[in-house]
Coordinates of C-alpha atoms in Angstrom, one line a residue:
M133 CA -86.1 -17.0 30.5
T134 CA -85.6 -20.8 30.4
T135 CA -82.2 -21.9 29.2
P136 CA -82.0 -25.1 27.1
H137 CA -80.1 -28.0 28.6
P138 CA -77.4 -29.8 26.5
P139 CA -77.9 -33.5 25.9
K140 CA -76.4 -35.9 28.4
V141 CA -72.8 -36.9 27.4
A142 CA -72.1 -40.6 27.5
G143 CA -74.0 -41.0 30.8
I144 CA -72.7 -37.8 32.3
N145 CA -75.1 -35.0 33.1
P146 CA -73.1 -31.7 32.8
P147 CA -73.0 -29.9 36.1
A148 CA -74.0 -26.6 34.6
P149 CA -76.5 -26.1 31.8
A150 CA -75.4 -24.2 28.8
P151 CA -77.4 -20.9 28.6
A152 CA -78.5 -19.5 25.4
H153 CA -75.8 -17.5 23.6
T154 CA -77.4 -14.1 23.2
S155 CA -75.9 -11.3 21.2
S156 CA -74.7 -8.2 22.9
P157 CA -77.3 -5.4 23.1
A158 CA -76.7 -2.2 21.1
V159 CA -75.3 0.6 23.1
P160 CA -77.9 3.4 23.3
G161 CA -76.9 6.7 21.7
P162 CA -78.5 10.2 21.5
P163 CA -81.9 10.1 19.8
A164 CA -82.0 11.0 16.2
A165 CA -83.7 14.3 15.3
P166 CA -87.2 13.8 13.8
E167 CA -87.7 14.7 10.2
P168 CA -89.8 17.7 9.4
G169 CA -93.5 16.9 9.5
A170 CA -93.0 13.6 11.3
P171 CA -95.1 12.8 14.3
P172 CA -93.2 13.0 17.6
A173 CA -91.5 9.8 18.7
Q174 CA -93.4 7.8 21.2
G175 CA -91.5 6.2 24.1
P176 CA -92.1 2.6 25.3
P177 CA -95.2 2.1 27.4
A178 CA -94.6 2.5 31.1
D179 CA -95.5 -1.2 31.8
A180 CA -93.3 -2.7 29.0
P181 CA -90.7 -5.3 30.2
A182 CA -87.1 -4.2 30.2
G183 CA -84.6 -6.1 28.1
P184 CA -81.7 -8.1 29.6
S185 CA -79.0 -5.9 31.1
P186 CA -75.5 -6.0 29.7
A187 CA -74.3 -7.6 33.0
R188 CA -76.8 -10.4 32.6
V189 CA -75.7 -11.0 29.0
V190 CA -72.1 -11.2 30.0
Q191 CA -73.0 -13.5 32.9
D192 CA -74.9 -15.8 30.6
R193 CA -72.0 -16.0 28.1
L194 CA -69.5 -16.8 30.9
A195 CA -71.8 -19.5 32.2
G196 CA -72.0 -21.0 28.7
W197 CA -68.3 -21.0 28.3
V198 CA -67.8 -22.7 31.7
S199 CA -70.4 -25.3 30.7
D200 CA -68.7 -26.0 27.4
L201 CA -65.2 -26.3 29.0
T202 CA -66.6 -28.6 31.7
T203 CA -68.2 -30.9 29.1
L204 CA -65.0 -31.0 27.0
Q205 CA -63.0 -31.8 30.1
E206 CA -65.2 -34.7 31.0
L207 CA -65.2 -36.1 27.5
T208 CA -61.4 -35.8 27.1
E209 CA -60.8 -37.4 30.5
R210 CA -63.0 -40.4 29.4
L211 CA -61.0 -40.6 26.2
S212 CA -57.7 -40.5 27.9
R213 CA -58.6 -43.5 30.0
T214 CA -58.9 -45.7 26.9
A215 CA -55.9 -47.9 26.3
G216 CA -56.6 -49.4 22.9
V217 CA -57.3 -47.9 19.4
E218 CA -60.8 -49.5 19.1
D219 CA -61.9 -48.5 22.5
A220 CA -60.8 -44.9 21.8
L221 CA -62.7 -44.9 18.5
G222 CA -65.8 -46.1 20.2
E223 CA -65.5 -43.4 22.8
L224 CA -64.9 -40.8 20.1
L225 CA -68.1 -41.8 18.4
R226 CA -70.2 -41.7 21.5
A227 CA -68.8 -38.3 22.6
G228 CA -69.1 -36.8 19.2
A229 CA -72.7 -38.0 18.8
S230 CA -73.6 -36.2 22.1
L231 CA -71.9 -33.0 21.0
V232 CA -73.6 -32.7 17.7
G233 CA -76.9 -34.3 18.7
A234 CA -76.8 -37.3 16.4
G235 CA -77.8 -40.9 17.1
R236 CA -75.5 -42.9 14.9
G237 CA -72.1 -42.6 13.4
L238 CA -69.0 -44.2 11.9
V239 CA -65.3 -43.6 12.3
T240 CA -62.6 -45.1 10.1
L241 CA -58.9 -45.0 10.8
H242 CA -56.2 -45.6 8.2
P243 CA -52.8 -45.0 9.7
A244 CA -49.6 -45.2 7.6
A245 CA -48.9 -48.7 6.2
A246 CA -46.0 -49.2 8.6
H247 CA -48.2 -48.5 11.6
G248 CA -51.1 -50.8 11.2
H249 CA -54.2 -51.8 9.2
P250 CA -57.3 -49.7 8.7
V251 CA -59.9 -49.9 11.5
T252 CA -63.6 -49.0 11.3
V253 CA -66.0 -48.7 14.2
G254 CA -69.7 -48.0 14.0
L255 CA -72.2 -46.6 16.5
G256 CA -75.7 -47.8 16.1
L257 CA -74.7 -49.6 12.8
G258 CA -74.7 -53.3 12.3
H259 CA -72.4 -55.3 10.0
A260 CA -75.0 -55.2 7.2
D261 CA -75.3 -51.4 7.6
L262 CA -71.6 -51.1 7.3
G263 CA -71.7 -53.3 4.2
H264 CA -74.2 -51.0 2.5
I265 CA -72.1 -47.9 3.4
E266 CA -69.0 -49.5 2.0
T267 CA -70.7 -49.6 -1.5
L268 CA -70.8 -45.8 -1.7
P269 CA -68.7 -44.6 -4.6
A270 CA -65.7 -42.4 -3.9
G271 CA -65.2 -39.5 -6.2
G272 CA -62.8 -36.9 -4.8
P273 CA -59.2 -36.9 -3.5
Q274 CA -59.9 -35.1 -0.2
G275 CA -61.7 -38.0 1.6
S276 CA -60.2 -40.1 4.3
G277 CA -59.6 -43.1 2.0
G278 CA -60.2 -46.7 2.9
P279 CA -63.3 -48.8 2.2
Y280 CA -65.7 -46.1 3.6
A281 CA -64.3 -43.2 1.6
G282 CA -67.6 -42.7 -0.1
L283 CA -69.2 -41.4 3.1
L284 CA -66.2 -39.2 3.8
D285 CA -65.3 -38.3 0.3
D286 CA -66.0 -34.5 0.4
L287 CA -64.0 -33.7 3.5
P288 CA -62.2 -30.4 3.3
P289 CA -58.5 -30.2 2.3
V290 CA -55.8 -31.0 4.8
G291 CA -55.5 -28.2 7.3
D292 CA -59.2 -27.3 7.2
R293 CA -61.1 -28.8 10.1
S294 CA -64.5 -27.2 9.4
G295 CA -66.1 -30.5 8.5
T296 CA -68.8 -31.3 5.9
V297 CA -72.5 -31.2 6.5
H298 CA -75.4 -32.6 4.4
P299 CA -78.5 -31.3 6.2
D300 CA -81.1 -32.9 3.8
I301 CA -79.7 -35.9 2.0
P302 CA -83.0 -37.1 0.3
H303 CA -83.4 -33.7 -1.4
D304 CA -79.7 -33.0 -2.1
S305 CA -79.4 -33.3 -5.9
A306 CA -75.7 -32.8 -5.8
L307 CA -75.1 -36.1 -4.0
D308 CA -74.5 -39.3 -5.9
P309 CA -77.8 -41.2 -6.4
R310 CA -76.3 -44.3 -4.7
H311 CA -75.7 -42.2 -1.6
R312 CA -79.3 -41.2 -1.4
E313 CA -80.4 -44.8 -2.0
V314 CA -78.2 -46.1 0.9
A315 CA -79.4 -43.3 3.2
A316 CA -83.0 -44.2 2.5
R317 CA -82.3 -47.9 3.1
L318 CA -80.5 -47.2 6.4
G319 CA -82.9 -44.5 7.5
Y320 CA -80.7 -41.5 7.9
A321 CA -81.5 -38.1 6.4
A322 CA -78.5 -35.9 7.3
S323 CA -74.8 -36.3 8.1
Y324 CA -72.0 -34.3 9.6
A325 CA -68.4 -35.4 9.0
L326 CA -65.1 -34.2 10.5
P327 CA -61.5 -35.2 9.5
L328 CA -59.1 -36.8 12.1
E329 CA -56.0 -34.7 11.6
S330 CA -52.9 -34.4 13.7
A331 CA -50.8 -31.4 14.4
A332 CA -48.1 -32.1 11.8
S333 CA -50.5 -31.8 8.8
R334 CA -51.8 -28.5 10.1
G335 CA -48.4 -26.8 10.0
E336 CA -48.0 -26.8 13.8
P337 CA -44.8 -27.7 15.7
A338 CA -43.6 -31.2 14.9
D339 CA -44.6 -33.9 17.3
P340 CA -43.1 -37.4 17.2
T341 CA -46.6 -38.9 17.4
A342 CA -48.0 -36.8 14.7
A343 CA -49.3 -38.7 11.7
G344 CA -51.1 -36.2 9.5
R345 CA -54.7 -37.1 8.5
I346 CA -55.3 -40.5 9.8
G347 CA -59.0 -40.9 9.1
G348 CA -62.5 -39.4 9.4
A349 CA -65.6 -39.5 11.5
V350 CA -69.2 -39.0 10.4
W351 CA -72.4 -38.8 12.5
L352 CA -75.9 -39.5 11.0
Y353 CA -79.2 -37.9 11.8
D354 CA -82.6 -39.7 11.4
E355 CA -84.2 -36.5 10.3
P356 CA -83.0 -33.5 8.2
A357 CA -80.8 -31.5 10.6
E358 CA -77.4 -30.0 11.1
P359 CA -75.3 -28.9 14.1
D360 CA -75.2 -25.3 15.0
E361 CA -72.1 -23.2 15.1
R362 CA -71.5 -23.9 18.8
Q363 CA -71.9 -27.7 18.4
R364 CA -69.5 -27.7 15.4
H365 CA -66.9 -25.7 17.4
L366 CA -67.0 -28.1 20.4
A367 CA -66.9 -31.2 18.1
G368 CA -63.9 -29.8 16.2
L369 CA -62.0 -29.1 19.5
Y370 CA -62.8 -32.6 20.8
C371 CA -61.8 -34.3 17.5
G372 CA -58.5 -32.4 17.5
Y373 CA -57.6 -33.8 20.9
A374 CA -58.9 -37.3 20.0
T375 CA -56.7 -37.4 16.9
E376 CA -53.6 -36.7 18.9
H377 CA -54.6 -39.4 21.4
L378 CA -55.2 -41.9 18.6
A379 CA -51.9 -41.1 17.0
R380 CA -50.2 -41.9 20.3
L381 CA -52.1 -45.1 20.6
I382 CA -51.1 -46.1 17.1
E383 CA -47.4 -45.4 17.8
L384 CA -47.7 -47.5 21.0
D385 CA -49.3 -50.4 19.2
H386 CA -46.7 -50.2 16.5
A387 CA -43.9 -50.3 19.2
R388 CA -45.6 -53.3 20.9
Q389 CA -45.9 -55.2 17.7
T390 CA -42.3 -54.6 16.8
L391 CA -41.2 -55.7 20.3
A392 CA -43.5 -58.8 20.0
T393 CA -42.0 -59.7 16.6
L394 CA -38.4 -59.3 18.0
R395 CA -39.3 -61.5 21.0
E396 CA -40.9 -64.2 18.8
E397 CA -37.9 -64.3 16.5
L398 CA -35.6 -64.9 19.5
L399 CA -37.6 -68.0 20.6
P400 CA -37.8 -71.4 18.8
R401 CA -40.0 -71.3 15.7
R402 CA -40.9 -74.9 16.1
L403 CA -40.3 -77.7 18.6
P404 CA -38.0 -80.6 17.7
R405 CA -39.2 -84.1 17.2
V406 CA -37.4 -86.6 19.3
P407 CA -38.4 -90.3 19.5
G408 CA -40.1 -91.1 22.8
V409 CA -41.1 -87.5 23.7
R410 CA -43.9 -85.2 22.4
L411 CA -43.8 -81.5 23.2
A412 CA -46.2 -78.6 23.3
V413 CA -45.7 -75.0 24.4
R414 CA -47.9 -72.0 25.2
H415 CA -46.3 -68.6 25.2
H416 CA -48.3 -65.5 26.0
P417 CA -46.1 -62.4 26.1
G418 CA -46.9 -59.6 28.5
A419 CA -47.7 -56.1 27.6
D420 CA -44.5 -54.8 29.2
G421 CA -42.2 -56.9 27.0
G422 CA -40.8 -59.2 29.7
G423 CA -37.8 -61.5 29.3
A424 CA -39.4 -65.0 29.9
W425 CA -38.0 -67.6 27.5
Y426 CA -38.0 -71.4 26.7
D427 CA -36.0 -73.8 24.6
A428 CA -36.0 -77.3 23.3
L429 CA -33.1 -78.7 21.4
P430 CA -32.1 -82.1 20.2
L431 CA -28.7 -83.3 21.6
P432 CA -26.3 -86.1 20.6
E433 CA -27.2 -89.7 21.1
G434 CA -31.0 -89.1 20.9
A435 CA -31.1 -86.9 24.0
L436 CA -33.2 -83.8 24.4
G437 CA -32.5 -80.5 26.3
L438 CA -35.4 -78.6 27.7
A439 CA -34.9 -75.1 29.2
I440 CA -37.0 -72.3 30.7
G441 CA -36.1 -69.1 32.4
A442 CA -36.7 -65.4 32.8
V443 CA -34.6 -62.2 32.8
T444 CA -35.3 -59.5 35.3
D445 CA -36.9 -56.2 34.1
S446 CA -38.9 -55.7 30.9
G447 CA -38.7 -53.9 27.6
P448 CA -36.2 -54.1 24.7
G449 CA -33.2 -54.5 27.0
A450 CA -34.6 -57.5 28.8
I451 CA -35.6 -59.1 25.5
A452 CA -32.1 -58.6 24.1
A453 CA -30.6 -60.1 27.2
M454 CA -33.1 -63.0 27.0
G455 CA -31.8 -63.7 23.4
R456 CA -28.2 -63.7 24.5
L457 CA -28.9 -66.0 27.5
R458 CA -30.8 -68.5 25.5
A459 CA -28.1 -68.6 22.7
S460 CA -25.4 -69.2 25.3
L461 CA -27.3 -71.9 27.1
R462 CA -27.8 -73.8 23.8
A463 CA -24.0 -73.7 23.2
Y464 CA -23.3 -75.0 26.8
A465 CA -26.0 -77.7 26.4
V466 CA -24.4 -79.0 23.3
M467 CA -21.0 -79.2 25.0
E468 CA -21.9 -80.5 28.4
G469 CA -25.7 -81.0 28.4
E470 CA -25.5 -84.3 30.3
D471 CA -24.5 -82.3 33.4
P472 CA -27.2 -79.6 33.9
V473 CA -25.3 -78.1 36.9
A474 CA -22.3 -77.4 34.7
V475 CA -24.5 -75.8 32.1
L476 CA -26.1 -73.4 34.6
S477 CA -22.7 -72.7 36.2
D478 CA -21.2 -71.6 32.9
L479 CA -24.3 -69.6 32.2
E480 CA -24.0 -67.8 35.6
L481 CA -20.4 -67.0 35.0
L482 CA -21.1 -65.5 31.6
L483 CA -24.0 -63.4 33.0
R484 CA -21.8 -62.2 35.9
L485 CA -19.0 -61.2 33.6
T486 CA -21.0 -59.6 30.7
E487 CA -24.0 -58.2 32.5
P488 CA -23.1 -57.7 36.2
H489 CA -26.2 -55.6 37.0
R490 CA -28.7 -58.2 35.7
T491 CA -30.1 -61.4 37.3
A492 CA -32.0 -64.2 35.8
T493 CA -33.7 -67.5 36.6
A494 CA -33.2 -70.7 34.6
L495 CA -34.0 -74.4 34.7
F496 CA -32.4 -77.0 32.5
A497 CA -33.4 -80.6 32.0
Y498 CA -31.3 -83.2 30.2
C499 CA -33.7 -85.9 28.9
E500 CA -32.8 -89.4 27.7
P501 CA -36.1 -90.9 26.5
A502 CA -34.7 -94.3 25.7
E503 CA -33.3 -94.7 29.2
R504 CA -36.4 -93.1 30.9
K505 CA -34.2 -90.6 32.7
V506 CA -34.4 -86.9 33.2
V507 CA -31.7 -84.9 35.1
V508 CA -32.9 -81.4 36.2
A509 CA -31.1 -78.4 37.8
G510 CA -32.6 -75.1 38.6
A511 CA -31.4 -71.6 39.5
G512 CA -34.1 -69.7 41.3
H513 CA -36.8 -71.1 38.9
C514 CA -40.1 -72.8 39.7
A515 CA -39.9 -76.6 40.1
P516 CA -41.4 -78.6 37.3
L517 CA -44.6 -80.7 37.9
I518 CA -44.8 -84.3 37.0
V519 CA -48.3 -85.7 36.1
G520 CA -49.1 -89.4 35.7
G521 CA -51.7 -92.0 36.4
G522 CA -50.5 -92.5 39.9
R523 CA -49.0 -89.2 40.9
V524 CA -49.2 -85.4 40.5
E525 CA -46.3 -83.8 42.4
Y526 CA -43.7 -81.1 42.2
V527 CA -40.1 -82.2 41.5
D528 CA -37.8 -81.1 44.4
T529 CA -35.0 -79.3 42.6
T530 CA -33.7 -77.9 45.9
L531 CA -33.6 -74.2 46.7
S532 CA -31.0 -72.2 44.7
A533 CA -30.3 -68.6 44.1
P534 CA -31.0 -66.9 40.7
L535 CA -28.1 -66.5 38.3
G536 CA -26.0 -63.4 39.0
M537 CA -26.8 -63.1 42.7
L538 CA -23.9 -65.1 44.2
A539 CA -20.2 -64.9 43.5
C540 CA -20.2 -68.6 42.7
W541 CA -23.4 -70.4 41.9
E542 CA -23.8 -74.1 42.2
A543 CA -26.7 -76.4 43.2
P544 CA -27.2 -80.2 43.1
S545 CA -29.3 -81.7 40.3
V546 CA -32.1 -84.2 40.7
E547 CA -32.9 -87.2 38.6
I548 CA -36.4 -88.2 37.5
E549 CA -37.6 -91.5 36.0
P550 CA -40.8 -90.7 34.2
A551 CA -43.0 -93.7 33.5
P552 CA -44.6 -94.3 30.1
G553 CA -47.6 -92.0 29.8
E554 CA -46.3 -89.4 32.3
T555 CA -45.9 -85.7 31.6
L556 CA -43.6 -83.0 32.8
L557 CA -44.8 -79.4 33.0
F558 CA -42.3 -76.6 32.9
Y559 CA -43.7 -73.1 33.5
S560 CA -42.7 -69.5 34.1
D561 CA -43.4 -67.6 37.3
G562 CA -45.5 -65.3 35.1
L563 CA -48.1 -68.1 34.9
L564 CA -48.3 -68.2 38.7
R565 CA -48.7 -64.4 38.9
R566 CA -51.4 -64.4 36.3
A567 CA -53.2 -67.1 38.3
G568 CA -53.7 -64.4 41.1
G569 CA -53.5 -64.7 44.8
S570 CA -50.5 -65.7 47.0
A571 CA -47.7 -67.9 45.7
D572 CA -49.0 -70.9 47.8
R573 CA -52.5 -70.6 46.3
A574 CA -51.1 -70.3 42.8
F575 CA -49.0 -73.5 43.2
A576 CA -52.1 -75.3 44.7
R577 CA -54.2 -74.1 41.8
L578 CA -51.7 -75.3 39.2
H579 CA -51.5 -78.7 41.1
R580 CA -55.3 -79.1 41.0
A581 CA -55.4 -78.1 37.3
A582 CA -52.8 -80.8 36.4
A583 CA -54.6 -83.4 38.5
S584 CA -57.9 -82.6 36.7
V585 CA -56.7 -83.3 33.2
P586 CA -59.2 -85.8 31.7
R587 CA -57.9 -89.3 31.3
A588 CA -58.6 -89.2 27.6
A589 CA -56.5 -86.1 27.1
R590 CA -53.4 -87.1 29.2
H591 CA -51.6 -88.6 26.2
D592 CA -51.9 -85.4 24.1
P593 CA -49.5 -82.6 25.2
E594 CA -51.5 -80.0 23.3
A595 CA -54.7 -80.9 25.2
V596 CA -52.9 -81.0 28.5
A597 CA -51.5 -77.5 27.9
D598 CA -54.9 -76.1 27.0
H599 CA -56.7 -77.7 29.9
V600 CA -54.1 -76.5 32.4
L601 CA -54.3 -72.9 31.2
R602 CA -58.1 -72.9 31.2
A603 CA -58.1 -74.2 34.8
V604 CA -55.4 -72.0 36.2
L605 CA -56.0 -68.6 34.7
P606 CA -58.9 -66.5 35.8
K607 CA -61.7 -65.9 33.3
D608 CA -62.5 -62.5 31.8
A609 CA -65.9 -61.2 31.0
A610 CA -66.1 -63.2 27.8
G611 CA -65.2 -66.5 29.6
A612 CA -61.7 -66.6 28.1
A613 CA -58.6 -67.2 30.2
G614 CA -57.2 -63.8 31.3
G615 CA -54.9 -62.7 34.1
T616 CA -52.4 -60.0 34.6
A617 CA -51.4 -59.2 31.0
A618 CA -48.2 -57.4 32.1
D619 CA -46.4 -60.8 32.9
D620 CA -44.9 -63.1 30.3
M621 CA -46.4 -66.6 30.6
V622 CA -44.7 -69.8 29.3
L623 CA -46.0 -73.4 29.7
L624 CA -43.8 -76.2 28.2
V625 CA -45.3 -79.7 28.2
A626 CA -43.2 -82.9 27.7
H627 CA -45.1 -86.1 27.4
F628 CA -43.1 -89.4 27.5
D629 CA -44.5 -92.2 25.4

C-alpha cells in the first residue's frame, strides 16, 4: 500500500510521511446461522489476499499522529521566530496554505482600537486583487470586520473555531452575486476561512495577552475543493497557536509605541532659532527604549546651550531618568550656562544624591555665535567633531569619568572658535555602536563621513546630517541605513553662519 505524502511545508519536507488514516477493522464474531433453505456459506478463496492486521492499522495511525505533530512543531517554531506582526501574518498564511492545500490566501487583523490599526497581508494576491476583494459586501455580524469583512462575513460565532468552507463558489447560489463575480475575476473557485480567536473569547483561563477575536484568515483554491477533516483539524490547531502569538506581538508593539511616545514627549519638540547658528537633529530610538537624549535651548544675551547625553540601562526607568536629567540640566544651564563645568558638576551632584545606583554621560556646550566662541565640557561622553573647509577633527574635551562614578566630578573645559561656515557634530555612542566594528573603526568611519560631505551641502545642517548617517550606518537589504536597532542614536548638527 502506497501512503500519500503531505505537501511540503514552507520549504520543509516533513521527516515522516503521513500514512492514510484507515478505520479500525470490525472484530470477527461467531458466524450467523444460515436461514432455512439458504445455500451454505462459502468461505474466501484460498488465494485471496488477507486484509491489514489490527497491529498494522494501529501502527499506521500512530505514524500519522507523529507526522502531524512533527509538522505542527516545525510550523510553530517558524512562527515563534517572527518578531513583527506583518512577518507573523505572512508566515501564518504560508503555513496555513500548506496545511489545507491552497495556493493563495488573505489574513486581516483588527486589534482593539487602543492596540493598533488594522493590518491585511495577502499571499499570491496583488494590490489590485486586494482592491477587488475589498468591494465584497458584508452582510452578517459574525465576520472579522474591517475592509475585507465580505470575504470573512460568514465565520462562525465567537467560540466556534470550525471555520467556513465554500467548496464550489461559481455554483453556490447562496453567495452574493458580487462574490461570485470577484471570484471569477481573480480565478479562485473555493475558499476556506478560519477565525483568529484568542483564549479569552473561548471562555478559557484569562491571559494578559488575550484579545478575543482579532481577525480572520481565508485560503483560496483555483479549482472547486475543500480541506478534509484532518487538514481542518491541523489548520485549526495551528491558527489557535498563531492567534496567541499575534496577540503577544500586538501587546509588545503597543508597549513599544507607548514607550516611544513618552520618550519623544521628553525631548525637544522643535529646535530653537538663534541668530548665527542653524541646527538639525536626527534621533532614532532603539528597540530596547534606551536613555539617550539631546537638548538645545536659547540662553540670555543671544547665547545657545547644546547638550547631549545618555543614561545607563534601558526601558521605562531609563527614559524617566533621562527626562529628569534633561530638565535639571536646563535649569542649571539657565543659571550658570557660561560655565559648562559648573553645569555638569551640579548635575553630577544631583544624580549622586537622588539616584546613587545610576550613571550617565553628558556633554554641554555654551555657544556665543556673535563672539564666535563655544565652550565645551564633557563627562564620559564622545568628543564632538568640527567640520570645515580646512579641517575635520575631533575636539579634545579631555578624558573624564561619567556622572555618578566618582565622589566629586570635575573636568576642565575646552574653548573652540568655529570659523564662518564650519559645523559642529554632537552624537551619541549609540551612533558608533550602530556603525559596527571596534570603537576606533567607528570613530574613523564617522571622521571619513564628515570629511566626505559634498561642498554644496556643507552649509545646510539637514543635508550634513543625512549624508553622515548614510555614510556611517551599514546598509540593510533594501539599501537603507540600518545598524543595531537596540541602541538609541542621536546626531545633533550646529552650523555657524
